[in-house]
mmCIF file with all atom_site columns, C-alpha atoms and ligand atoms in Angstrom:
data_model
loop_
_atom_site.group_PDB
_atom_site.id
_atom_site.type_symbol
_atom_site.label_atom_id
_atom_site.label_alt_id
_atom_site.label_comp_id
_atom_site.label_asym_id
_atom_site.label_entity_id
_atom_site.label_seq_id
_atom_site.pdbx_PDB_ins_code
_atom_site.Cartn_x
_atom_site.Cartn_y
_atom_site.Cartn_z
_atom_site.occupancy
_atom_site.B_iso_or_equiv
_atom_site.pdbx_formal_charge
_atom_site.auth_seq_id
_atom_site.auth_comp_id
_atom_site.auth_asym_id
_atom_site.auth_atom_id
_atom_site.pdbx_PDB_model_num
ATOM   1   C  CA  . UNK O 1 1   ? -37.475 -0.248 -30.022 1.00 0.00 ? 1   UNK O CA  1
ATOM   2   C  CA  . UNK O 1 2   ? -34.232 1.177  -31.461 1.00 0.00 ? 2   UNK O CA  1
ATOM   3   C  CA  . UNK O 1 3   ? -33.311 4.824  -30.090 1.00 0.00 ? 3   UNK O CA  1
ATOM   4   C  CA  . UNK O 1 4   ? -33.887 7.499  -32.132 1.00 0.00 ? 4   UNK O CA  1
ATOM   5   C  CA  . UNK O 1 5   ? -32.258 11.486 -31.615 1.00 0.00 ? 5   UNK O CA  1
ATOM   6   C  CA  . UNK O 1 6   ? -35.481 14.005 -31.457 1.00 0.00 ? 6   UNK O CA  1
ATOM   7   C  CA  . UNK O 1 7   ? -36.493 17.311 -30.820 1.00 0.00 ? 7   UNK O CA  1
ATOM   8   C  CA  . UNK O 1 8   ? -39.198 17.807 -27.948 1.00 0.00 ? 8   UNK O CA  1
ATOM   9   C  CA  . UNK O 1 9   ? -41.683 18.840 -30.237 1.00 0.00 ? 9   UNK O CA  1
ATOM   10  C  CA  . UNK O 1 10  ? -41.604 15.519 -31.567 1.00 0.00 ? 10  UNK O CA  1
ATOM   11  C  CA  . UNK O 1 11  ? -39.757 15.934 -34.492 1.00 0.00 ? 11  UNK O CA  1
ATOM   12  C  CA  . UNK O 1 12  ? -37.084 13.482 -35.440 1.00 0.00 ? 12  UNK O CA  1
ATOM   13  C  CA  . UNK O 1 13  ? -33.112 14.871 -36.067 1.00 0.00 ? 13  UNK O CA  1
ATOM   14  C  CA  . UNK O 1 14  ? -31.635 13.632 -39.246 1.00 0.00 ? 14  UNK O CA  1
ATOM   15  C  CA  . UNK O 1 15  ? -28.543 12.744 -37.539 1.00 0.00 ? 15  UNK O CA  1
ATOM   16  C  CA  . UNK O 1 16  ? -27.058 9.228  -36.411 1.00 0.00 ? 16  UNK O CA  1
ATOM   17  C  CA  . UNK O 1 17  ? -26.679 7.894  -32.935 1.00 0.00 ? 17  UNK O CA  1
ATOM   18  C  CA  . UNK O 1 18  ? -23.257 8.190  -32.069 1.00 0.00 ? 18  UNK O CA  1
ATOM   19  C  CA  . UNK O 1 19  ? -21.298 7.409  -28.936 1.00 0.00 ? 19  UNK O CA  1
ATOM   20  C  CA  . UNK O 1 20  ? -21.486 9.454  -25.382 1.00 0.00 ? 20  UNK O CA  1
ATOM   21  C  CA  . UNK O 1 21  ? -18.327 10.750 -24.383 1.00 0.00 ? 21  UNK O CA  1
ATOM   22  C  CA  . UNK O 1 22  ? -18.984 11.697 -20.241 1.00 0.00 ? 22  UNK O CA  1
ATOM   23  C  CA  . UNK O 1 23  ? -17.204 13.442 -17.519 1.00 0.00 ? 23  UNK O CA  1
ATOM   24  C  CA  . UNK O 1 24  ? -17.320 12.283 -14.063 1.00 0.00 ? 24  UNK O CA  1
ATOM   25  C  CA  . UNK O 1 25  ? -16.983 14.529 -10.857 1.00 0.00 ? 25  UNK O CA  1
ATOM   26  C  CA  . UNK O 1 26  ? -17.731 17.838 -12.868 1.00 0.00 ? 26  UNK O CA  1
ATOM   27  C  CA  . UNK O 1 27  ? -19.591 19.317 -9.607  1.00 0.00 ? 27  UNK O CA  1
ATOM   28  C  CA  . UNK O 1 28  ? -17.352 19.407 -6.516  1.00 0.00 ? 28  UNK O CA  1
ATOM   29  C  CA  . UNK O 1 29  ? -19.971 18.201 -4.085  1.00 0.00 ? 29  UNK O CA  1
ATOM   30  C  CA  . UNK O 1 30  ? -20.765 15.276 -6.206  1.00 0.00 ? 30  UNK O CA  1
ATOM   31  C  CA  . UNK O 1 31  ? -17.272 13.898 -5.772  1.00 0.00 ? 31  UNK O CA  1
ATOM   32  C  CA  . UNK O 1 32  ? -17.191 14.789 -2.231  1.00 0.00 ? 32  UNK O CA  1
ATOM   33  C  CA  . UNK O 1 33  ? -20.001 12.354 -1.414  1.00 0.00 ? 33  UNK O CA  1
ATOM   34  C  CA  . UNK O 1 34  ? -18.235 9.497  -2.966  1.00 0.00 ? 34  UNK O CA  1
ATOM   35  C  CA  . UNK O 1 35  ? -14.987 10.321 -0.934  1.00 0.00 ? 35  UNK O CA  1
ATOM   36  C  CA  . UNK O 1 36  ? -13.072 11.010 -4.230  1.00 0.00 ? 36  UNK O CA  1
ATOM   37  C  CA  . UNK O 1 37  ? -10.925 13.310 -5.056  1.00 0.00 ? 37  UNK O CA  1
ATOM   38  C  CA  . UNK O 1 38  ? -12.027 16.295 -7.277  1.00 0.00 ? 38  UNK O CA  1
ATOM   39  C  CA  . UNK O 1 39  ? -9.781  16.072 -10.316 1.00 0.00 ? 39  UNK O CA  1
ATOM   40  C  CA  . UNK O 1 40  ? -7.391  18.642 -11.589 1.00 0.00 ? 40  UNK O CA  1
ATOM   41  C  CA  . UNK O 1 41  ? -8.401  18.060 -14.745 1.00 0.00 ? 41  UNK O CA  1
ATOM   42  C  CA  . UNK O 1 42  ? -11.413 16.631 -16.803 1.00 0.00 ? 42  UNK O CA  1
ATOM   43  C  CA  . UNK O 1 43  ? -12.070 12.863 -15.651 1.00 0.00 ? 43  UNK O CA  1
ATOM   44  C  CA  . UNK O 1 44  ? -13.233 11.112 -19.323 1.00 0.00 ? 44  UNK O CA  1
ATOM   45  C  CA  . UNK O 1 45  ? -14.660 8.325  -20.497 1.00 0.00 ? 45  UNK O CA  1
ATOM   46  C  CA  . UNK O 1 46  ? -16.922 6.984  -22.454 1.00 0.00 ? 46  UNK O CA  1
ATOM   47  C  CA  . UNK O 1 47  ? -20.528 5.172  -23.247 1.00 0.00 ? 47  UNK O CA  1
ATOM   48  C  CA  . UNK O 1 48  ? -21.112 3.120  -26.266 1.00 0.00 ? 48  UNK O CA  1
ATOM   49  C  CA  . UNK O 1 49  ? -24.343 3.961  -28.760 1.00 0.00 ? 49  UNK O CA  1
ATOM   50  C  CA  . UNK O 1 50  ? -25.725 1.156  -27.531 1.00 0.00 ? 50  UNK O CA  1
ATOM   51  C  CA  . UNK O 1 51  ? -26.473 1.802  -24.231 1.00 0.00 ? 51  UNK O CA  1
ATOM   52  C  CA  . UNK O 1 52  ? -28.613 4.533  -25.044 1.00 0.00 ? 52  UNK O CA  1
ATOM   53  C  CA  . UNK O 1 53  ? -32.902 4.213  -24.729 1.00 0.00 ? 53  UNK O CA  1
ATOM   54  C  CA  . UNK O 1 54  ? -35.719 6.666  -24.614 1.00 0.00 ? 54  UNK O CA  1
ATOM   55  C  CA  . UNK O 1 55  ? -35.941 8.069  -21.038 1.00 0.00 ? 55  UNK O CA  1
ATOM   56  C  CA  . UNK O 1 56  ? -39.728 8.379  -21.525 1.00 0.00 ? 56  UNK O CA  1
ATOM   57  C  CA  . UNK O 1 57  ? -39.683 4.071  -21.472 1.00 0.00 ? 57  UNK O CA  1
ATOM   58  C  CA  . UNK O 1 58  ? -39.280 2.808  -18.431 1.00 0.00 ? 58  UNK O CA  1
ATOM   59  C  CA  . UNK O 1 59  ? -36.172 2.599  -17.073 1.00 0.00 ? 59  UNK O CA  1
ATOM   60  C  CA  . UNK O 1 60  ? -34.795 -0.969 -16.868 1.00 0.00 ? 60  UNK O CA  1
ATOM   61  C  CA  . UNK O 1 61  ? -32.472 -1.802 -13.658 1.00 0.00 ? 61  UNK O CA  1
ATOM   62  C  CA  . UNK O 1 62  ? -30.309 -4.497 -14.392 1.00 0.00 ? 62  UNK O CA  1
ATOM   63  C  CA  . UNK O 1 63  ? -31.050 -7.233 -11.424 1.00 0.00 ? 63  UNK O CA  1
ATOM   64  C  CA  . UNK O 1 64  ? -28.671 -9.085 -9.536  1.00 0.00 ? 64  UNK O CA  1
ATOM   65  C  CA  . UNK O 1 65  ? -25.610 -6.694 -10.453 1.00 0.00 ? 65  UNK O CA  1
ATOM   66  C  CA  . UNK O 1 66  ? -25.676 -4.886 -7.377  1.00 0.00 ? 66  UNK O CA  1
ATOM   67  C  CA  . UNK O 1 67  ? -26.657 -1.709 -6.319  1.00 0.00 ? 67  UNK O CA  1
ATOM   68  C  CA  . UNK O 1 68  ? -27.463 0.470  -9.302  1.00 0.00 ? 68  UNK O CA  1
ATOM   69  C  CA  . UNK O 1 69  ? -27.492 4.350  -9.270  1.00 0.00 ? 69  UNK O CA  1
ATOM   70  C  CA  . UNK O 1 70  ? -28.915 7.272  -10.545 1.00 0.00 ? 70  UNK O CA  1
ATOM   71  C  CA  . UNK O 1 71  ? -27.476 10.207 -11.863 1.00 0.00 ? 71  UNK O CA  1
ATOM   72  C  CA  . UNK O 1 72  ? -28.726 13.100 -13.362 1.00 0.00 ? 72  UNK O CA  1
ATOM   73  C  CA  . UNK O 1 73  ? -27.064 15.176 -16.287 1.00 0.00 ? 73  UNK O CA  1
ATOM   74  C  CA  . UNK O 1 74  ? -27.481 17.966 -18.423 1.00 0.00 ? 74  UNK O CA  1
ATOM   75  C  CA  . UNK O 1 75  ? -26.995 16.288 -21.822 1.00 0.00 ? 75  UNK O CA  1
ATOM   76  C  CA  . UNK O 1 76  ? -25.704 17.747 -25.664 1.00 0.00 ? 76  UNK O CA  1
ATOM   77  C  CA  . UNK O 1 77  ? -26.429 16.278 -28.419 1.00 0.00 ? 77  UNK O CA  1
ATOM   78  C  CA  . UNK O 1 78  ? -23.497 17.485 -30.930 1.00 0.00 ? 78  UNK O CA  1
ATOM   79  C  CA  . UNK O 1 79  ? -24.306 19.182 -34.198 1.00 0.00 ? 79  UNK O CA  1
ATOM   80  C  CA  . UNK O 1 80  ? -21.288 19.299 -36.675 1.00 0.00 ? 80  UNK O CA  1
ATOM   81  C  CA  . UNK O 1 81  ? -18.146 17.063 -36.543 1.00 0.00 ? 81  UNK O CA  1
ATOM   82  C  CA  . UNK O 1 82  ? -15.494 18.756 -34.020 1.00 0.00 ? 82  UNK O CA  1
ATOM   83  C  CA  . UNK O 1 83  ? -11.600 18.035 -33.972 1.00 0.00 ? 83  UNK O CA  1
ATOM   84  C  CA  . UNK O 1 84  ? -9.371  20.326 -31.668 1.00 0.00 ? 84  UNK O CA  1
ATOM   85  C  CA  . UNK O 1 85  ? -12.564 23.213 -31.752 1.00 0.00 ? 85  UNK O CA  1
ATOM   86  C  CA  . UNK O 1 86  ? -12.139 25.981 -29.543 1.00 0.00 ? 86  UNK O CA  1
ATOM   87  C  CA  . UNK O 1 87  ? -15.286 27.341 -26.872 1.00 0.00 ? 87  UNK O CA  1
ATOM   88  C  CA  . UNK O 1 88  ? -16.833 28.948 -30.067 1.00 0.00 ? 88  UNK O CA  1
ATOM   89  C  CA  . UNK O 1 89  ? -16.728 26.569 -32.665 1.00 0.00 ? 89  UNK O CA  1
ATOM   90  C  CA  . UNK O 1 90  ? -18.192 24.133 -29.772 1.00 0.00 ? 90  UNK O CA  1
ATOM   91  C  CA  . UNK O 1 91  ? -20.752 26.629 -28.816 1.00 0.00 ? 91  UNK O CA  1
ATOM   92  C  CA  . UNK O 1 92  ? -21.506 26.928 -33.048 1.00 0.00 ? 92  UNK O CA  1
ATOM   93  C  CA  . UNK O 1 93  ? -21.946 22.613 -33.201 1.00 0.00 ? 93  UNK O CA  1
ATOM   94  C  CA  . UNK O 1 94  ? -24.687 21.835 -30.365 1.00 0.00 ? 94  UNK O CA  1
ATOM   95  C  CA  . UNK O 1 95  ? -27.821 20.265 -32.170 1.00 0.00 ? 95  UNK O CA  1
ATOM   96  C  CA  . UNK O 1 96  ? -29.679 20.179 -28.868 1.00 0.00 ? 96  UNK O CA  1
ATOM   97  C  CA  . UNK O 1 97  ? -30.115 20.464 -25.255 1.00 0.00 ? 97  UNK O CA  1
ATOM   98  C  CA  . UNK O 1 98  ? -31.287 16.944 -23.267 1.00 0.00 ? 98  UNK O CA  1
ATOM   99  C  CA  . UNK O 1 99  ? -31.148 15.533 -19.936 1.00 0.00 ? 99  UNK O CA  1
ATOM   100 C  CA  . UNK O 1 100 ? -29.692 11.615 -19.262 1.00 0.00 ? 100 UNK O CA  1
ATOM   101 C  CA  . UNK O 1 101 ? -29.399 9.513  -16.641 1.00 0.00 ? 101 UNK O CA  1
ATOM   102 C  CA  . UNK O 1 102 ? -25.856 8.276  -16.489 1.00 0.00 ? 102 UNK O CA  1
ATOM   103 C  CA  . UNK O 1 103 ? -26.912 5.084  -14.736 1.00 0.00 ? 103 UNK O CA  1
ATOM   104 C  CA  . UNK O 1 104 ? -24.320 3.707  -12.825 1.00 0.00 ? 104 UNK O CA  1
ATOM   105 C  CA  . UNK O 1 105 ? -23.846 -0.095 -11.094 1.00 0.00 ? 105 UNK O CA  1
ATOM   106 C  CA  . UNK O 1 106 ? -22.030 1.056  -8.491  1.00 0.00 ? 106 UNK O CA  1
ATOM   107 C  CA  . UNK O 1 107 ? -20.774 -1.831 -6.161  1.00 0.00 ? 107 UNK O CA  1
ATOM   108 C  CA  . UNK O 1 108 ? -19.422 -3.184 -9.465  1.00 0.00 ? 108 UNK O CA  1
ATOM   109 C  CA  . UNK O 1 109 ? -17.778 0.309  -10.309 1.00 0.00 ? 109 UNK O CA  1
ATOM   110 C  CA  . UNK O 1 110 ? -16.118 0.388  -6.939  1.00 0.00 ? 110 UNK O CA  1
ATOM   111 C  CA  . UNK O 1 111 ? -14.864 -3.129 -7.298  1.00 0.00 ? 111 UNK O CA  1
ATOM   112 C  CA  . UNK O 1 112 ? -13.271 -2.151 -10.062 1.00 0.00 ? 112 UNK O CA  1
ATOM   113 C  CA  . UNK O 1 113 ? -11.713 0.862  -9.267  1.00 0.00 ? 113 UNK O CA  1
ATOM   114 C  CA  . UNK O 1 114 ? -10.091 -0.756 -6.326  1.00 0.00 ? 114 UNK O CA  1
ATOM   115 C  CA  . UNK O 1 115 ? -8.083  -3.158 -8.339  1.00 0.00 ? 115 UNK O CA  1
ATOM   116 C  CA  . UNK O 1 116 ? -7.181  -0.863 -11.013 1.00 0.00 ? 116 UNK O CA  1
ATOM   117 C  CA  . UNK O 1 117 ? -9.421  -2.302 -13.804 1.00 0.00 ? 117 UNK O CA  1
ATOM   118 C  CA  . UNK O 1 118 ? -11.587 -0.002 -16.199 1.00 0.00 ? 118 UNK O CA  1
ATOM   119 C  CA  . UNK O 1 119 ? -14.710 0.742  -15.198 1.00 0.00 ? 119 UNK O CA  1
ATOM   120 C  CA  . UNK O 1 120 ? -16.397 -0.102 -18.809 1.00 0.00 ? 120 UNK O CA  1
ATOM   121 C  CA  . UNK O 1 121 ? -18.610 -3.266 -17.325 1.00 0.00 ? 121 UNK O CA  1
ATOM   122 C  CA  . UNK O 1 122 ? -20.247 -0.370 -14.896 1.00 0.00 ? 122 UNK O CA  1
ATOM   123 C  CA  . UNK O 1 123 ? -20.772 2.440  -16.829 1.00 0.00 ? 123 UNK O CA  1
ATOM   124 C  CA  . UNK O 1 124 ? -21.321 1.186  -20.235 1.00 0.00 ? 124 UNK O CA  1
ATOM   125 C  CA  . UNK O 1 125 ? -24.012 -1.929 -20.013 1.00 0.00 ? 125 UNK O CA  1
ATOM   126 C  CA  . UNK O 1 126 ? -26.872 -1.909 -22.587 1.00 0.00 ? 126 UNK O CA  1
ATOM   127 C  CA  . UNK O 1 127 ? -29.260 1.002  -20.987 1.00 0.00 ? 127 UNK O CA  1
ATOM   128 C  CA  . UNK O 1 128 ? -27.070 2.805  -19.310 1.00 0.00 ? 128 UNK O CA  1
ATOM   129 C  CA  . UNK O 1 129 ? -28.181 5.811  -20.674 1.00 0.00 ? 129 UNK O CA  1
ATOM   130 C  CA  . UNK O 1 130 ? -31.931 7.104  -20.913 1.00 0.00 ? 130 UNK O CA  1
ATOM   131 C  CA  . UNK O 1 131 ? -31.512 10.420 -23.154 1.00 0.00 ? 131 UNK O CA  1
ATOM   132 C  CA  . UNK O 1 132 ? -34.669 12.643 -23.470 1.00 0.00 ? 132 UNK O CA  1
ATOM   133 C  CA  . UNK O 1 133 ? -35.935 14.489 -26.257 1.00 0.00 ? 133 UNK O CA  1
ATOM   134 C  CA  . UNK O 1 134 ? -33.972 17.758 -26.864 1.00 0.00 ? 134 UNK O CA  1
ATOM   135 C  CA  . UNK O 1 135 ? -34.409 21.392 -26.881 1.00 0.00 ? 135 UNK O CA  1
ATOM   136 C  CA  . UNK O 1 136 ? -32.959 23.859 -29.395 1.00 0.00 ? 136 UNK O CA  1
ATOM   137 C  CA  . UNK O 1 137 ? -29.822 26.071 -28.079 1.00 0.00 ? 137 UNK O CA  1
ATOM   138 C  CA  . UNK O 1 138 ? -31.974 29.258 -28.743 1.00 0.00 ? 138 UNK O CA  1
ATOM   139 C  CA  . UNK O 1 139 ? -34.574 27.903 -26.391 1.00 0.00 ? 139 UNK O CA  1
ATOM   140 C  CA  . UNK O 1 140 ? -31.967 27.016 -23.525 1.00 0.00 ? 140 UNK O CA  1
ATOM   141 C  CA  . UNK O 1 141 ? -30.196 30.424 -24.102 1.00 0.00 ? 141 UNK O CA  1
ATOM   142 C  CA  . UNK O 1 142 ? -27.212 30.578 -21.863 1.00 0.00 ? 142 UNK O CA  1
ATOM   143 C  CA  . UNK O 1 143 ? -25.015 27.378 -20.858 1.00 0.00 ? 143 UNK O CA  1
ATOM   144 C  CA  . UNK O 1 144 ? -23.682 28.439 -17.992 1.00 0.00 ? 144 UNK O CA  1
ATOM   145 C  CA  . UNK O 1 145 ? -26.691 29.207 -15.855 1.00 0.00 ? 145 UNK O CA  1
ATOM   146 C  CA  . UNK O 1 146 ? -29.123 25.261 -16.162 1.00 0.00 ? 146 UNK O CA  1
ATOM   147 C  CA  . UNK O 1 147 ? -30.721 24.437 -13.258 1.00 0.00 ? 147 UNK O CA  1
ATOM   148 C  CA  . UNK O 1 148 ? -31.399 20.616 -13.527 1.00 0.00 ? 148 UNK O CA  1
ATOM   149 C  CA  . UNK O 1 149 ? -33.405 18.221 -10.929 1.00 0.00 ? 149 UNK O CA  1
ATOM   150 C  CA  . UNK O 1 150 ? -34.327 14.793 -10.374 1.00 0.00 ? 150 UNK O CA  1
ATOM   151 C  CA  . UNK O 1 151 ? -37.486 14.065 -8.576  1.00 0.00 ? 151 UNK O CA  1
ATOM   152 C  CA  . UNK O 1 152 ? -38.232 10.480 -7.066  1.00 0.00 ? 152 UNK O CA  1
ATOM   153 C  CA  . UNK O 1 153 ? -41.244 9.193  -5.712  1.00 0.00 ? 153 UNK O CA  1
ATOM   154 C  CA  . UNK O 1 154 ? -42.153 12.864 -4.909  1.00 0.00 ? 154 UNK O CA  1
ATOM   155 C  CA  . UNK O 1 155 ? -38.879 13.882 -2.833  1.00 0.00 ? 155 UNK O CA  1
ATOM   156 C  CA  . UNK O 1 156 ? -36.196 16.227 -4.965  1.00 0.00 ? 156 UNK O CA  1
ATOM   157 C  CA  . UNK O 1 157 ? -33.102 13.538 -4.664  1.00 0.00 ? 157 UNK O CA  1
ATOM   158 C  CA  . UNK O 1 158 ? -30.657 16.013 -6.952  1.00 0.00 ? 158 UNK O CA  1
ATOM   159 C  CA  . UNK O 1 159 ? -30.659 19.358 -8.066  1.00 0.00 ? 159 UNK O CA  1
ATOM   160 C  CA  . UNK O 1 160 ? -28.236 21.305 -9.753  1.00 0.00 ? 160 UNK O CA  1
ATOM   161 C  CA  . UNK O 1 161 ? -27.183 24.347 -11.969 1.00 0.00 ? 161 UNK O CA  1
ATOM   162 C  CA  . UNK O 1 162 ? -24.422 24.476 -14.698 1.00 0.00 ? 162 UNK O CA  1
ATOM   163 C  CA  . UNK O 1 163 ? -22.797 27.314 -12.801 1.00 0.00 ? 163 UNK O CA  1
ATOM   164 C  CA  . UNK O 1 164 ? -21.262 25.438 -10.219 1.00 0.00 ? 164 UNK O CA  1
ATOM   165 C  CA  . UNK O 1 165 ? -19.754 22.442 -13.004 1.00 0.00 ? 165 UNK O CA  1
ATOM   166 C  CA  . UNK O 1 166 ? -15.684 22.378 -12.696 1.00 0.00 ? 166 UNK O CA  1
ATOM   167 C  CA  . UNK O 1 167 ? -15.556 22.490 -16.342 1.00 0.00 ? 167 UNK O CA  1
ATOM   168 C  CA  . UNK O 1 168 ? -18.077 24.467 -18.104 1.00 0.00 ? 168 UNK O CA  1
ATOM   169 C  CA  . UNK O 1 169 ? -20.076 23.334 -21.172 1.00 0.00 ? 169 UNK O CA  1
ATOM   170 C  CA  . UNK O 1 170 ? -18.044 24.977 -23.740 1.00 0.00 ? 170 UNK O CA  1
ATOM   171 C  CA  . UNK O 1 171 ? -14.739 24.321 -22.463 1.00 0.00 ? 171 UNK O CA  1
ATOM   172 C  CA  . UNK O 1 172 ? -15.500 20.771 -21.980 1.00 0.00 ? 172 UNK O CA  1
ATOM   173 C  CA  . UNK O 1 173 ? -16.634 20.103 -25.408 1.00 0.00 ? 173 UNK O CA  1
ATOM   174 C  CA  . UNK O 1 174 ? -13.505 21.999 -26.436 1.00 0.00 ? 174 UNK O CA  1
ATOM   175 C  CA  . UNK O 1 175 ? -11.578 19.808 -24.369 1.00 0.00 ? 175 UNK O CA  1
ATOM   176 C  CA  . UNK O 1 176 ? -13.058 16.204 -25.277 1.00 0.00 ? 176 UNK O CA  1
ATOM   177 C  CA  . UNK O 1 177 ? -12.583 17.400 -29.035 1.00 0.00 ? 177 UNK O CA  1
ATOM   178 C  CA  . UNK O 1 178 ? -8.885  17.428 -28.262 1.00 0.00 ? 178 UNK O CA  1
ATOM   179 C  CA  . UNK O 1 179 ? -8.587  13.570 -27.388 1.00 0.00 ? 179 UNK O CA  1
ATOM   180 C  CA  . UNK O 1 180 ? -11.718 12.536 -29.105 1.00 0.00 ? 180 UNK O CA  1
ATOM   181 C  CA  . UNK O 1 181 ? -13.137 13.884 -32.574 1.00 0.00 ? 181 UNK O CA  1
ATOM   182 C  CA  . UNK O 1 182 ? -16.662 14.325 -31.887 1.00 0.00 ? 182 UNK O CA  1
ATOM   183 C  CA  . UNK O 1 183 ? -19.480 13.470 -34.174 1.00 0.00 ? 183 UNK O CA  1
ATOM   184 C  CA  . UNK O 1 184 ? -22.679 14.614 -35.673 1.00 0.00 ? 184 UNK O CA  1
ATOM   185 C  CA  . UNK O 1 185 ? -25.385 12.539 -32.984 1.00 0.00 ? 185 UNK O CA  1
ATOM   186 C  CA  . UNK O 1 186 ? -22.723 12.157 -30.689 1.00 0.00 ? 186 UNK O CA  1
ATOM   187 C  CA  . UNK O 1 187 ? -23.973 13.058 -26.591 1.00 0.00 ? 187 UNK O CA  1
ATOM   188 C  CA  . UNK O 1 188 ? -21.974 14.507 -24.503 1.00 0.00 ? 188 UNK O CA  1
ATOM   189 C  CA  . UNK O 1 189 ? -22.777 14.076 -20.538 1.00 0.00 ? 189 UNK O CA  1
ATOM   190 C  CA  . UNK O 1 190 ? -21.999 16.998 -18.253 1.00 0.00 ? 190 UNK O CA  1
ATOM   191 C  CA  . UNK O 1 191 ? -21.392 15.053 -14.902 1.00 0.00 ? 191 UNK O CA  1
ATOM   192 C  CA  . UNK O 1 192 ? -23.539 14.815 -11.934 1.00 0.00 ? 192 UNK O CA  1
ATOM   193 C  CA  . UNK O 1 193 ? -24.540 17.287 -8.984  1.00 0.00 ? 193 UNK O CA  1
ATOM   194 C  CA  . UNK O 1 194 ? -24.789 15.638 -5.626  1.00 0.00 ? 194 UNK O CA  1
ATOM   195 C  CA  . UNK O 1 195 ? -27.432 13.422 -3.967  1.00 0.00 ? 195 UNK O CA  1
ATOM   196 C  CA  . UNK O 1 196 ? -26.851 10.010 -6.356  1.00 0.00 ? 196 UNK O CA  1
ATOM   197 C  CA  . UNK O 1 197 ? -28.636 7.559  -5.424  1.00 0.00 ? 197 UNK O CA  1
ATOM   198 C  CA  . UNK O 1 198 ? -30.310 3.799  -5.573  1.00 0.00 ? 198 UNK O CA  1
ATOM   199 C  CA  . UNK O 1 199 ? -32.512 3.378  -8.531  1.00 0.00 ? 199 UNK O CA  1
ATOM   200 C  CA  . UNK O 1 200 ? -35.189 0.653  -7.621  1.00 0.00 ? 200 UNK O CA  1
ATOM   201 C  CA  . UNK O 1 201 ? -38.008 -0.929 -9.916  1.00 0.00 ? 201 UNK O CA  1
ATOM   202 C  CA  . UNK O 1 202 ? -41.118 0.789  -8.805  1.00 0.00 ? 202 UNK O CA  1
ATOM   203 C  CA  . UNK O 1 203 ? -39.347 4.123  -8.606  1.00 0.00 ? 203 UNK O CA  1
ATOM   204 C  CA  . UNK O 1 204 ? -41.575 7.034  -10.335 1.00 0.00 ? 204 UNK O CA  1
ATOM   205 C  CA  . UNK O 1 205 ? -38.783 9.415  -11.666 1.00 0.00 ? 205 UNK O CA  1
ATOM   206 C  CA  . UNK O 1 206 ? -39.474 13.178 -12.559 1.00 0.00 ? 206 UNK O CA  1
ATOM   207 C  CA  . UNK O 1 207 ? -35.681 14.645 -14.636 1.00 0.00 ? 207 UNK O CA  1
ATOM   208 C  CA  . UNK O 1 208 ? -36.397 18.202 -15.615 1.00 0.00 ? 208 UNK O CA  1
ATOM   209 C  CA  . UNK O 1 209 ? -34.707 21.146 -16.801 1.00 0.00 ? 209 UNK O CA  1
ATOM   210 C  CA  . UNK O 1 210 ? -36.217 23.461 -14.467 1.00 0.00 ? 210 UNK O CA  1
ATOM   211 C  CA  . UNK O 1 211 ? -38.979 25.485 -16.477 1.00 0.00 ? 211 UNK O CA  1
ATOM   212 C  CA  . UNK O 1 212 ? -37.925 24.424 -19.811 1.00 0.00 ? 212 UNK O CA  1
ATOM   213 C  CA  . UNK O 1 213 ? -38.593 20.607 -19.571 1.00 0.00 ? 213 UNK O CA  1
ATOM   214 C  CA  . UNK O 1 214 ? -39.667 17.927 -17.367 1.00 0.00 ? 214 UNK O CA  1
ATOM   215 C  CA  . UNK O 1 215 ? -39.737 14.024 -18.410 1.00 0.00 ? 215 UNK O CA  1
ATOM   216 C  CA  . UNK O 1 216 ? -41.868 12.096 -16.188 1.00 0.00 ? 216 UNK O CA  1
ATOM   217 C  CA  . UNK O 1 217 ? -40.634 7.810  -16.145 1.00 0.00 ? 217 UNK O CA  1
ATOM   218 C  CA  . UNK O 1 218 ? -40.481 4.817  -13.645 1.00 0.00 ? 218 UNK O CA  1
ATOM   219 C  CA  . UNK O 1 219 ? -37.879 2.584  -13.058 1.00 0.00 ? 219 UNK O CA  1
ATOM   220 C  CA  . UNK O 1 220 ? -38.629 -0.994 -13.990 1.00 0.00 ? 220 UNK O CA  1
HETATM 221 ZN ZN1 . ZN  X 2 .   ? -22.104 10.648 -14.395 1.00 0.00 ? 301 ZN  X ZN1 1
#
């Protein structure tokens, strides 16, 4: 059950699976919740290919590593290889349009942050990152106005629109490309609006772009 790129009409993507370069405390209110500061400029880092799986399998949460969370993210899948690319050559290289669930194990996360360490072990685990099929750009239409939202057990937990992200799709692309050359089937995450959360087996799990696609899943 190896991951494959696709488009939501089922079609595959001739392109590789790459690695997942993601931002973290993009929305204000998002960092607020965790009592961290919001940063002054993009917060990086990054998720191997392996840890991504089809977010229409169930969702596997690692036992006995603590509390694990959701988060919810508008996802790219990148196009055309990108050093150094300003907003426009960015905007030219998007393949698709996704959502992902940057899953997180938090207590370990926060354990690590407090001594210093890198937070690799908590971010970057095998399965760390369901990716759904994608749209086309043309179908999305414009970046900066996505309204995404994570449904669990029948209760909206998060919901949030690219308009209120710190760093805006384009400009983040643009900005990654300048420390890390992105790659054709590389992901890029957008960060997380507020209302994170446990992710427990059993969970029923409804990630949508509002009115352009909805993957339904359970946590396992
Ligand atoms: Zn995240």
């Amino acid at each position: 059950m190896s991951y494959q790129h696709s488009l939501v009409d089922g079609s595959a993507l001739s392109l590789p699976v790459g690695k997942v370069v993601c931002i973290g405390r993009n929305y204000a209110e998002h960092a607020k919740e965790l009592n961290n500061e919001v940063p002054t400029e993009p917060l990086l880092f990054i998720k191997p290919a392996s840890a991504l799986v089809a977010m229409d399998e169930p969702v596997l949460v690692p036992r006995d590593r603590g509390q694990v969370h959701f988060e919810t993210e508008l996802a790219i899948l990148i196009g055309d290889r990108m050093t150094q690319v300003d907003e426009q050559a960015a905007q030219h290289g998007i393949a698709g349009i996704g959502l992902a669930l940057d899953l997180t194990l938090r207590d370990l996360q926060s354990e690590l942050k407090a001594k210093g360490h890198p937070w690799e072990r908590a971010k970057a685990f095998d399965g760390s990152c369901p990716l759904s099929p994608f749209l086309t750009p043309a179908s999305v239409g414009d970046l900066n106005d996505v309204q995404i939202r994570l449904t669990v057990d029948g209760e909206v937990r998060q919901e949030g629109n690219s308009s209120q992200m710190l760093t805006p799709v384009l400009k983040l692309i643009s900005h990654i490309s300048h420390w890390f050359t992105l790659e054709p089937g590389d992901v890029v995450l957008t960060g997380t609006p507020a209302g994170v959360g446990e992710l427990k087996a059993g969970n029923k799990l409804s990630v949508e772009i509002v009115d352009l696609l909805r993957i339904d899943t359970e946590a396992k």
